[in-house]
PDB file of C-alpha atoms in Angstrom:
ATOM      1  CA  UNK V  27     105.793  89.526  92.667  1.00 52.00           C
ATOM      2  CA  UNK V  28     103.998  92.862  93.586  1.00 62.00           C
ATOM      3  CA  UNK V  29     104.243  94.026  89.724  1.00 65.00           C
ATOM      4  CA  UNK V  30     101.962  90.601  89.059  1.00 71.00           C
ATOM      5  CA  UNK V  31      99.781  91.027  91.857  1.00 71.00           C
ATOM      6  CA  UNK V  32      98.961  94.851  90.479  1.00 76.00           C
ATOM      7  CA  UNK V  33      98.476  93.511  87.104  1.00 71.00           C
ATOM      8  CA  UNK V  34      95.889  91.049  88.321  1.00 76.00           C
ATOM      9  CA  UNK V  35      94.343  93.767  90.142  1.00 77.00           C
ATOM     10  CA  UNK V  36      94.164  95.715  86.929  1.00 74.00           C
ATOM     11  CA  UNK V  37      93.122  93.051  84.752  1.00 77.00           C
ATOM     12  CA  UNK V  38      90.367  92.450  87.255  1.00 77.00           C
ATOM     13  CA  UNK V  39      89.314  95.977  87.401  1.00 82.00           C
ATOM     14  CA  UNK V  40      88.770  96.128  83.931  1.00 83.00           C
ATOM     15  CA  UNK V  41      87.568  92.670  83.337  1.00 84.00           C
ATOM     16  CA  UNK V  42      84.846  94.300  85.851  1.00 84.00           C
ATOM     17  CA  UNK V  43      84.401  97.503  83.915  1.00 86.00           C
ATOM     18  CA  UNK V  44      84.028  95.671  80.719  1.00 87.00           C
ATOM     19  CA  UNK V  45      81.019  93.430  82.517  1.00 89.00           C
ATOM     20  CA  UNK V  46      79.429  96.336  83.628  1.00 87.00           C
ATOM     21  CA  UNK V  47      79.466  98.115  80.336  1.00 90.00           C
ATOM     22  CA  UNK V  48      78.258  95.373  78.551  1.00 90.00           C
ATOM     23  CA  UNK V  49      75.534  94.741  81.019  1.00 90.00           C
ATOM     24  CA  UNK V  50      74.536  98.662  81.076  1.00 86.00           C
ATOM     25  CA  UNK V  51      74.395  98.254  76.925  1.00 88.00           C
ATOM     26  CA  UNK V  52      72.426  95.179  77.442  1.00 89.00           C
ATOM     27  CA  UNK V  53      69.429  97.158  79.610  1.00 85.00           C
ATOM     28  CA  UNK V  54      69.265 100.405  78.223  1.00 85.00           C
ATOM     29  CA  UNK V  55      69.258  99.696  74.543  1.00 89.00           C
ATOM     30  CA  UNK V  56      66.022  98.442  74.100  1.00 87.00           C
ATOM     31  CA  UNK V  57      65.122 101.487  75.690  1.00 87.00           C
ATOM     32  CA  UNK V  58      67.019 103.360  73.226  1.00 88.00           C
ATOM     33  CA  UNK V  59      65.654 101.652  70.147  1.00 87.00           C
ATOM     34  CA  UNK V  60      62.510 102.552  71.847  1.00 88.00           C
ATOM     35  CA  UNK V  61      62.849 106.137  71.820  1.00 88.00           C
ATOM     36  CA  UNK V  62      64.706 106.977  68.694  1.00 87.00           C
ATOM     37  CA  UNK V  63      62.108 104.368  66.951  1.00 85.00           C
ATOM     38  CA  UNK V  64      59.348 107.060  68.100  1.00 85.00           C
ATOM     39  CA  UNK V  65      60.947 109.999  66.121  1.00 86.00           C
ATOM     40  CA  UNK V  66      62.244 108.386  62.858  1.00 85.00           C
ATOM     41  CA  UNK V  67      59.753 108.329  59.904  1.00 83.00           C
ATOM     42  CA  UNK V  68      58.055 105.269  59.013  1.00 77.00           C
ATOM     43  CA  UNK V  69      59.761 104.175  55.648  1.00 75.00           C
ATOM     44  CA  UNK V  70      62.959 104.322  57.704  1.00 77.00           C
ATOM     45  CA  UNK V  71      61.853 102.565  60.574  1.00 75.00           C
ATOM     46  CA  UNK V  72      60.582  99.726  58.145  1.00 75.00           C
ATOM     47  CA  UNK V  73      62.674  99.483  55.417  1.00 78.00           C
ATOM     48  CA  UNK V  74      66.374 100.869  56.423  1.00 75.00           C
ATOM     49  CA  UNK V  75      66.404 101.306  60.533  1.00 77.00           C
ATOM     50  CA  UNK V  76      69.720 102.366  62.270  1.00 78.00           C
ATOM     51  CA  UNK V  77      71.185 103.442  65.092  1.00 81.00           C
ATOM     52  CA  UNK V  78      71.069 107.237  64.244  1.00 81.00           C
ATOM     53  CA  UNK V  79      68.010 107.891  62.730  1.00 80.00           C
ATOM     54  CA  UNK V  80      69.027 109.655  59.512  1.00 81.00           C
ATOM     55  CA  UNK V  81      65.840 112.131  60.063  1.00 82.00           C
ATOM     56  CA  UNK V  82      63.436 112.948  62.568  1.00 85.00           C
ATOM     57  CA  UNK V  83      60.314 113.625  63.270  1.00 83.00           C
ATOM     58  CA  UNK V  84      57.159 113.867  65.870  1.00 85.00           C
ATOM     59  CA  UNK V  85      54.732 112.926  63.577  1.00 83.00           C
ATOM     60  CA  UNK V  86      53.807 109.942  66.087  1.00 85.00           C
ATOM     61  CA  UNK V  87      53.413 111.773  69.301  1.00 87.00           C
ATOM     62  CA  UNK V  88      51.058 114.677  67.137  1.00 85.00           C
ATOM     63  CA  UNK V  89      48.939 111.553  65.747  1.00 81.00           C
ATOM     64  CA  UNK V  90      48.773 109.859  69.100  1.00 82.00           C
ATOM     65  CA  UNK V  91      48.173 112.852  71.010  1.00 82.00           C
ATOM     66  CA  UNK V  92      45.246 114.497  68.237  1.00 79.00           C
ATOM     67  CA  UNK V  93      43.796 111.276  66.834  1.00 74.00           C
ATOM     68  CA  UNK V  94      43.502 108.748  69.745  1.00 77.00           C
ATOM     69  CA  UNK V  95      42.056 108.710  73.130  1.00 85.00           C
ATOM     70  CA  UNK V  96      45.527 108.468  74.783  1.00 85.00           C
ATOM     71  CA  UNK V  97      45.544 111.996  77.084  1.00 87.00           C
ATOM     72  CA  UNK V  98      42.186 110.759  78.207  1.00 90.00           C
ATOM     73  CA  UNK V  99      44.122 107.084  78.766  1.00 90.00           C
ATOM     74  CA  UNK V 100      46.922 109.026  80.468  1.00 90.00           C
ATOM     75  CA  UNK V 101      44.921 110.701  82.926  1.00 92.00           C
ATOM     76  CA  UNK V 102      43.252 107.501  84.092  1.00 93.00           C
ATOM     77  CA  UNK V 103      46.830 105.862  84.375  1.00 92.00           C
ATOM     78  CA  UNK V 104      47.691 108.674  86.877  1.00 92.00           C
ATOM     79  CA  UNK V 105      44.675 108.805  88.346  1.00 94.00           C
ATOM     80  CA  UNK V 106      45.022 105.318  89.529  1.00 95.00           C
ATOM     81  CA  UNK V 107      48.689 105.102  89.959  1.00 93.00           C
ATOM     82  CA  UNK V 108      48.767 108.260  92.291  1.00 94.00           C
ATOM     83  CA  UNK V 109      45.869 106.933  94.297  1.00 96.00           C
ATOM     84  CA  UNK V 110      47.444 103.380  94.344  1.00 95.00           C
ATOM     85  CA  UNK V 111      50.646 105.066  95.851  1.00 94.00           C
ATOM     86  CA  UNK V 112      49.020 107.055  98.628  1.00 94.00           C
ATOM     87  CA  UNK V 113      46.676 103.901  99.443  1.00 95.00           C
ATOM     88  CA  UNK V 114      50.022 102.194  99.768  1.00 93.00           C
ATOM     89  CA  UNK V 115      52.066 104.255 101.886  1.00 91.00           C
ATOM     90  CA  UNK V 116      48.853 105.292 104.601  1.00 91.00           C
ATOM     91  CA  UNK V 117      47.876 101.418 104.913  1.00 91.00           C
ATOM     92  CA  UNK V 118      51.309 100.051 104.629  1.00 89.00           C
ATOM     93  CA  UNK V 119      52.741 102.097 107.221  1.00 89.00           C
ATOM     94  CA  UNK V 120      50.075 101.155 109.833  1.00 86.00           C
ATOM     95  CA  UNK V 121      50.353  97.977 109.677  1.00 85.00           C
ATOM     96  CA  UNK V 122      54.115  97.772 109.504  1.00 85.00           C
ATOM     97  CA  UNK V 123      54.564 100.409 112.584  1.00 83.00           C
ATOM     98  CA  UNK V 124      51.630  98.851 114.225  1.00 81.00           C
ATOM     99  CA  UNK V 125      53.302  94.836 113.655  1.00 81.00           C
ATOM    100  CA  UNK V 126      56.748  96.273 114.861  1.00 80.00           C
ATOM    101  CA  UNK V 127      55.737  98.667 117.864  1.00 76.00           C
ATOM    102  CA  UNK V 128      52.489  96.927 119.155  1.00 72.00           C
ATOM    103  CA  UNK V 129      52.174  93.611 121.265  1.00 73.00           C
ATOM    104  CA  UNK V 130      49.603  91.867 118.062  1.00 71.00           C
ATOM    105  CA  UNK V 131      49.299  88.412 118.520  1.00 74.00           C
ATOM    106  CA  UNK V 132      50.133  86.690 115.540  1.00 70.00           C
ATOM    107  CA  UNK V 133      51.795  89.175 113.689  1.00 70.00           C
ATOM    108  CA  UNK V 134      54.418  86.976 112.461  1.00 73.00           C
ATOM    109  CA  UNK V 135      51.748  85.558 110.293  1.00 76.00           C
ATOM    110  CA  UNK V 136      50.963  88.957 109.201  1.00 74.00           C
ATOM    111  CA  UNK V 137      53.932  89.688 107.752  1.00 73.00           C
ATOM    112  CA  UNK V 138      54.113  86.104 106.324  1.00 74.00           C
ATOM    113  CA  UNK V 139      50.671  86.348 105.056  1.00 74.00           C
ATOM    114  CA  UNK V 140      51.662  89.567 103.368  1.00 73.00           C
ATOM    115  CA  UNK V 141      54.282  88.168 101.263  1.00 74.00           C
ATOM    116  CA  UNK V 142      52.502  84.884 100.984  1.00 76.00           C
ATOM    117  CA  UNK V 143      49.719  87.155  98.853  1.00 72.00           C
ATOM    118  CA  UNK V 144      52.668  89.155  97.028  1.00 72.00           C
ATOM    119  CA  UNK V 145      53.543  85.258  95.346  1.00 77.00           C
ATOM    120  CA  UNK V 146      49.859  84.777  93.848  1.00 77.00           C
ATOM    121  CA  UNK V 147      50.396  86.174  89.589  1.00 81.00           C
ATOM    122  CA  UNK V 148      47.665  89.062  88.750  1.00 81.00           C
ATOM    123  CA  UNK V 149      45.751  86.943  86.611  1.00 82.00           C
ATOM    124  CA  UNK V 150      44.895  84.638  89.604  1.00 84.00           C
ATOM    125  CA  UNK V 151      43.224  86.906  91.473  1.00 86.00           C
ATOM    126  CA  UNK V 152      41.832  89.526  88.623  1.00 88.00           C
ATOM    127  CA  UNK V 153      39.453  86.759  87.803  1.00 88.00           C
ATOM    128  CA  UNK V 154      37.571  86.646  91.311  1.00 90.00           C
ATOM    129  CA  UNK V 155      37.847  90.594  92.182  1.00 91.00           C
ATOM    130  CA  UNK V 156      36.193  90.651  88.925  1.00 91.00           C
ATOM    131  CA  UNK V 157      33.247  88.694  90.210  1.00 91.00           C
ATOM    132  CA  UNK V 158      33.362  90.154  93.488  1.00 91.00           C
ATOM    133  CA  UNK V 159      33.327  93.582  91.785  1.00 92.00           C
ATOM    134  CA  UNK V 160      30.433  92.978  89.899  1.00 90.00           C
ATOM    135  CA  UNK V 161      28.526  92.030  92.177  1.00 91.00           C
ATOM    136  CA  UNK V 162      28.374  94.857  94.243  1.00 91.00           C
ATOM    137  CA  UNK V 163      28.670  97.475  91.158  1.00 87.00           C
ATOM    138  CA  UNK V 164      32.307  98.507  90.570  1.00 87.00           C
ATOM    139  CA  UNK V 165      32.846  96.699  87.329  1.00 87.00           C
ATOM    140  CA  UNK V 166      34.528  98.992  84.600  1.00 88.00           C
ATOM    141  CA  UNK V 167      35.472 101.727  87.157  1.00 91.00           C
ATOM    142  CA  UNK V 168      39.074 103.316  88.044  1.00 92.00           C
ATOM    143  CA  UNK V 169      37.991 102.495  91.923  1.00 93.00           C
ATOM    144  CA  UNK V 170      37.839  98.824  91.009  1.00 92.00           C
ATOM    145  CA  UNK V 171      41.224  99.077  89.542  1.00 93.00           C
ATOM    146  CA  UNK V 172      42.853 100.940  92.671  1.00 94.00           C
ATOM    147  CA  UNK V 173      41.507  97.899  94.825  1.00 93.00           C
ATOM    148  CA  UNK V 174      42.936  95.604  92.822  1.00 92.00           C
ATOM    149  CA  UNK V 175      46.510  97.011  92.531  1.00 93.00           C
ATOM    150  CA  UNK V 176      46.492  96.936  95.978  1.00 92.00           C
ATOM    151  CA  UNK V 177      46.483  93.297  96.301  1.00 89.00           C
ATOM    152  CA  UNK V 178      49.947  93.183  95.303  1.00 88.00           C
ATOM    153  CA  UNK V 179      51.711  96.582  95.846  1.00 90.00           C
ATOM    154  CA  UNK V 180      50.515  96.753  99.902  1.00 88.00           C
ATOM    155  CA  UNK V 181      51.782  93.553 100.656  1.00 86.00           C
ATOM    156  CA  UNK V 182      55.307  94.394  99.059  1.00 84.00           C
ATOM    157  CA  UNK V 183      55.036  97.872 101.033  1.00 87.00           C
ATOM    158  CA  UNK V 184      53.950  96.306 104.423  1.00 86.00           C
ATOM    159  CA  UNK V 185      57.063  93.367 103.948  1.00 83.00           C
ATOM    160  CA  UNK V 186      59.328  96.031 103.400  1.00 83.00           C
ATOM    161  CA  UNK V 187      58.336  98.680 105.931  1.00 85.00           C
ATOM    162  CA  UNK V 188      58.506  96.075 108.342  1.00 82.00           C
ATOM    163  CA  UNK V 189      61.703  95.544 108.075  1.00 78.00           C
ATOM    164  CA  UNK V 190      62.537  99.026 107.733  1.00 79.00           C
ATOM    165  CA  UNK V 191      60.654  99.733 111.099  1.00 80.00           C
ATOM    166  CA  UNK V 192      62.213  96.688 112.845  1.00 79.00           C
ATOM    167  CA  UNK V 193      65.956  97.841 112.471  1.00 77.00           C
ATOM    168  CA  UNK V 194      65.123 101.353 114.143  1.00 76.00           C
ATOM    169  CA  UNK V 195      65.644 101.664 117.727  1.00 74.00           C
ATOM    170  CA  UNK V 196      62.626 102.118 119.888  1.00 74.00           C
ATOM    171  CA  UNK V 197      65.064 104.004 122.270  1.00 72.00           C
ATOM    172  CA  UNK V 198      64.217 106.940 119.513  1.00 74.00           C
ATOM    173  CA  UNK V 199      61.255 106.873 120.416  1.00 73.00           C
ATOM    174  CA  UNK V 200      60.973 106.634 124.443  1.00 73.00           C
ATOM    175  CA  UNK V 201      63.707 109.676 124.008  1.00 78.00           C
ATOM    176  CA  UNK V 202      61.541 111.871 122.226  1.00 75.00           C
ATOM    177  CA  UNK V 203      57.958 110.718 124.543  1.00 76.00           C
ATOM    178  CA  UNK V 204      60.647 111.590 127.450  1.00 75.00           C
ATOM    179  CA  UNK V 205      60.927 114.972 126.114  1.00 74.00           C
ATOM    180  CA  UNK V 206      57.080 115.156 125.972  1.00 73.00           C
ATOM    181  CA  UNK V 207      56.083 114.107 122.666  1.00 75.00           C
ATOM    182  CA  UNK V 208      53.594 111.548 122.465  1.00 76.00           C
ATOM    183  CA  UNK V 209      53.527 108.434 120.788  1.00 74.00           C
ATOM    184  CA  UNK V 210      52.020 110.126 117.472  1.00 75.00           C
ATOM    185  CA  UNK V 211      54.312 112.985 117.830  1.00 78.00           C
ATOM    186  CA  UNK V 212      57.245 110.621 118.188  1.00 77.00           C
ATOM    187  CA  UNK V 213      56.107 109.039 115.162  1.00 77.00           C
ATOM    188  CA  UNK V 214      55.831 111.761 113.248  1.00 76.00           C
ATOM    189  CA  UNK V 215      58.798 113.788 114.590  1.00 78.00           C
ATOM    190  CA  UNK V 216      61.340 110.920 114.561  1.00 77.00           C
ATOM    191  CA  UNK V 217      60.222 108.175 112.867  1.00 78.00           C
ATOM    192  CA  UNK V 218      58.699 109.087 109.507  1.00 79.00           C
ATOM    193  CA  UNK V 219      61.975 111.296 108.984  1.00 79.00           C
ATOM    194  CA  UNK V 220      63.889 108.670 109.442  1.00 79.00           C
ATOM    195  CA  UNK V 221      62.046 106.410 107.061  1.00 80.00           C
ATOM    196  CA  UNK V 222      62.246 108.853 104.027  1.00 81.00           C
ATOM    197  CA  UNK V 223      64.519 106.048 102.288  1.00 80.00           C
ATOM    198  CA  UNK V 224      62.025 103.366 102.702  1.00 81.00           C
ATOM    199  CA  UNK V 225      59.158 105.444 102.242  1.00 86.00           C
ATOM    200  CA  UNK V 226      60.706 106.790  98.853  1.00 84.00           C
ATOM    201  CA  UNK V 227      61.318 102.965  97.742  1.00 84.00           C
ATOM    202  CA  UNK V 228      57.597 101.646  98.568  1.00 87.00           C
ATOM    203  CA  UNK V 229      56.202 104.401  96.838  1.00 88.00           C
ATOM    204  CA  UNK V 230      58.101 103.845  93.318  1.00 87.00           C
ATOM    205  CA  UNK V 231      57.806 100.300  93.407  1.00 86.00           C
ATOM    206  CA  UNK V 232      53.920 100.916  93.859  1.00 90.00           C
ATOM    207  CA  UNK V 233      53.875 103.814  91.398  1.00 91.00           C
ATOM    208  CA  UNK V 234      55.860 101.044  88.689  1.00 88.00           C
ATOM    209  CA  UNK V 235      53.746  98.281  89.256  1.00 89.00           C
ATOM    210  CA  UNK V 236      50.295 100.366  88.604  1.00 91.00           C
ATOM    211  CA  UNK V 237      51.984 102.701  86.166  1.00 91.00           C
ATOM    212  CA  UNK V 238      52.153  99.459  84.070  1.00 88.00           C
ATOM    213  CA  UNK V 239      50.037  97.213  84.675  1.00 90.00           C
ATOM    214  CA  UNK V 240      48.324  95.548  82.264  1.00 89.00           C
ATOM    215  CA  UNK V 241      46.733  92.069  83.350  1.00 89.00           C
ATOM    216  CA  UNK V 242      44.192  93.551  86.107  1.00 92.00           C
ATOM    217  CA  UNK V 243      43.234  96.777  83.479  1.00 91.00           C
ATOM    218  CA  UNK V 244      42.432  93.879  80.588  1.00 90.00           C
ATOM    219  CA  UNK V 245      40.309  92.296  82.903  1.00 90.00           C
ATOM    220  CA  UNK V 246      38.530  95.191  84.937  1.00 91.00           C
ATOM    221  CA  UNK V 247      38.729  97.842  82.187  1.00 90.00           C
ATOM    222  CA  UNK V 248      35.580  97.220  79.466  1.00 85.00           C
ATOM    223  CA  UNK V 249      34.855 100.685  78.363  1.00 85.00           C
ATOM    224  CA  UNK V 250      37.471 103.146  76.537  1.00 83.00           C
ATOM    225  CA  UNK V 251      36.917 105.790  78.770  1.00 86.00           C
ATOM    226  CA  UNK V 252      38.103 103.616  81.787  1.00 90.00           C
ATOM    227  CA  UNK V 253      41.182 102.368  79.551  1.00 90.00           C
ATOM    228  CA  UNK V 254      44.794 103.105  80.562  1.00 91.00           C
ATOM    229  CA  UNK V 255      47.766 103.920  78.715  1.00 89.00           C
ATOM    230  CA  UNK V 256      48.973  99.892  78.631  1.00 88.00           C
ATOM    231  CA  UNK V 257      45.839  98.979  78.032  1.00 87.00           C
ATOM    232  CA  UNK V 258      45.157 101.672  75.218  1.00 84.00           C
ATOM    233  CA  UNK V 259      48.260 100.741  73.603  1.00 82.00           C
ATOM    234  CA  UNK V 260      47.852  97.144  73.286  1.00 80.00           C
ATOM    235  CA  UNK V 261      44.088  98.010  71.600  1.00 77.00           C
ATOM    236  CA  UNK V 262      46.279  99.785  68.785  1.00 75.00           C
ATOM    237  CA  UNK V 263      47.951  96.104  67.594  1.00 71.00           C
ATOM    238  CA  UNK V 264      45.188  95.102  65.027  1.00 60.00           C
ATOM    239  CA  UNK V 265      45.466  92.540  62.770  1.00 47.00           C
ATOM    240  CA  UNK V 266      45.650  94.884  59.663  1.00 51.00           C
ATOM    241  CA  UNK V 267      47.150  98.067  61.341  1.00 62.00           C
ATOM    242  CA  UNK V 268      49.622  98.186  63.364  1.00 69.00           C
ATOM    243  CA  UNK V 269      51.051 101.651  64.036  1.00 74.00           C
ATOM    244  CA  UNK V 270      54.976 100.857  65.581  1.00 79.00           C
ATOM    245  CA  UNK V 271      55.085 104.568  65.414  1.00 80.00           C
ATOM    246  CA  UNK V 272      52.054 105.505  67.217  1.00 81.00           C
ATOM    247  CA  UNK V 273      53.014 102.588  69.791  1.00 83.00           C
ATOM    248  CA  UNK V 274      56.760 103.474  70.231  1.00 86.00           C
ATOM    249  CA  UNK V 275      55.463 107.428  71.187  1.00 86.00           C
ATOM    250  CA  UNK V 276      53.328 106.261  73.585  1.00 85.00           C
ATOM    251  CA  UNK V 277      55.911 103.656  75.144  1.00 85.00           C
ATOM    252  CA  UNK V 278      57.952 106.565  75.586  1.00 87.00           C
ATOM    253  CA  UNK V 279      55.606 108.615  77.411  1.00 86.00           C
ATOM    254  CA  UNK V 280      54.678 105.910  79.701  1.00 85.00           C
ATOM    255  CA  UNK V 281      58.305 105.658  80.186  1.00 85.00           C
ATOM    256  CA  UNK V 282      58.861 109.317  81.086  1.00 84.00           C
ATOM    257  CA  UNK V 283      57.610 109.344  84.386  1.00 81.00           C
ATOM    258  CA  UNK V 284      59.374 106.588  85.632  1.00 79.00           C
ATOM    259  CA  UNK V 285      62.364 107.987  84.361  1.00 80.00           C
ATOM    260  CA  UNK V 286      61.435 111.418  85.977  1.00 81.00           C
ATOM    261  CA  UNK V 287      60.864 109.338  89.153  1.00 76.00           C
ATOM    262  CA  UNK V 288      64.354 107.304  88.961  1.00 75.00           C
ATOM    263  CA  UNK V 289      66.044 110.424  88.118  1.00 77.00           C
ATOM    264  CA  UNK V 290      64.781 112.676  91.028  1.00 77.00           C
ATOM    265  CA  UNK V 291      64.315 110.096  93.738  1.00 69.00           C
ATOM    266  CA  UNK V 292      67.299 107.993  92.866  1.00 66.00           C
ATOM    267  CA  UNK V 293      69.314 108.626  96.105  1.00 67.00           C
ATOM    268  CA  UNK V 294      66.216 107.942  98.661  1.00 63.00           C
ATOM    269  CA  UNK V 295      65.997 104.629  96.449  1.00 61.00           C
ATOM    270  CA  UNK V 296      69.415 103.930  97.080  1.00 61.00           C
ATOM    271  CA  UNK V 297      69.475 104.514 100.722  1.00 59.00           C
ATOM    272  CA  UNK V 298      66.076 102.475 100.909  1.00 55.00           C
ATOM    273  CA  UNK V 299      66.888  99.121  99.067  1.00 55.00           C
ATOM    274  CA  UNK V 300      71.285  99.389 101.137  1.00 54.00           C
ATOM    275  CA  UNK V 301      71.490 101.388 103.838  1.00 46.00           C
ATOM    276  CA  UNK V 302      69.852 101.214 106.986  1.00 41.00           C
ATOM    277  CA  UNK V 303      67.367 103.322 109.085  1.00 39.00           C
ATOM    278  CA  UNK V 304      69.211 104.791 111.632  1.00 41.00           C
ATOM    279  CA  UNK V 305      71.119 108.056 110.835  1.00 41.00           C
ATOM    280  CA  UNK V 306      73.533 109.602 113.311  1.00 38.00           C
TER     281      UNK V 306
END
């Protein structure tokens, strides 16, 4: 009986392993394809692809890098993500401190109007900031841009901080005022340490969602100057030309920095989306 029940705990295991491999081959080879599509030459991405490129070559990124506007594209991607994320985090965690910590009337609604505006698609509100924008003169700018990926990455930060917030003791807190510290002190001292984990997790998700956003840059974005990398790459599908080379390249540099991101902050990202906010 025990000699079934451990092969049923075997066959499970591996029945699991075998999901999980599949599933990781599932996500990660489009990425793949991606990336070893970037440095194989262009007859043999065409003609005879495979899995192992049979040579390689970084003709794409020189030719994306010399003959486009995609540094300048680049720039204005980080520009606006960076700012996007520190927009974020400031105004997020005010409200979400202030909704947990303060007697606000209302704030349940708040927190429920928040995520109501996280459900509205980008396209449904690009079209009035767009008009609101121009009518006061930041059309075609980076600033207009910011504003607009804030609609949806502040009320994902403020939902989530407020959670975050609501699951740490106040008795923290009245500990550390007791030892002098005031209520900004206590905040800073005890709080935002604690919150590194939820911090770290608003800030990538807002980093990702401006890193590659595409629906509120095609609609605010007119000039090349002001374009960013999705938008920039999208411009390079013509209907006589289109460069897969030139495209997969700059895929994979947009793709670096998230990976750089994942890779670095991975176990702050962890703790933020499982664990919970008190530490002993």
């Amino acid at each position: 009986m025990s000699g079934q029940i451990q092969a049923r705990r075997v066959a499970g295991r591996a029945g699991l392993y075998f999901a999980v491999i599949v599933l990781a081959v599932y996500s990660a080879f489009p990425i793949y394809w991606m990336v070893v599509s970037s440095l194989r030459p262009t007859q043999e991405m065409l003609m005879n692809p495979s899995l192992v490129p049979q040579r390689w070559t970084l003709e794409y990124y020189t030719s994306l890098l010399a003959q486009t506007d995609y540094p300048r594209q680049f720039l204005n991607s980080l520009i606006v993500a960076v700012t996007t994320v520190a927009l974020t985090m400031l105004l997020s965690v005010m409200i979400a401190y202030g909704v947990t910590r303060q007697r606000i009337r209302g704030k349940q609604m708040i927190i429920a109007g928040m995520l109501y505006a996280y459900m509205f698609p980008p396209l449904l509100l690009a079209i009035p900031l767009y008009a609101m924008f121009a009518a006061i003169g930041l059309n075609d700018t980076l600033l207009s841009l910011v504003i607009s990926h804030l609609t949806i990455t502040m009320p994902l930060g403020v939902w989530f901080l407020w959670g975050f917030f609501k699951t740490m003791p106040f008795e923290l807190e009245e500990a550390a005022m007791v030892d002098g510290c005031t209520r900004l002190g206590a905040f800073l001292r005890v709080v935002l340490p604690l919150s590194v984990p939820g911090l770290v997790t608003v800030a990538i998700f807002a980093f990702l969602l401006s890193w590659t956003d595409y629906t509120f840059a095609l609609v605010m974005i007119g000039s090349d100057a002001n374009k960013t990398v999705p938008l920039g790459l999208a411009s390079m599908i013509g209907a006589f030309d289109l460069r897969w080379g030139d495209i997969m390249a700059g895929s994979t540099l947009i793709a670096m920095p998230l990976f750089i991101a994942f890779i670095t902050l991975s176990r702050y990202f962890v703790q933020g989306l499982t664990a919970g906010a008190v530490k002993g």
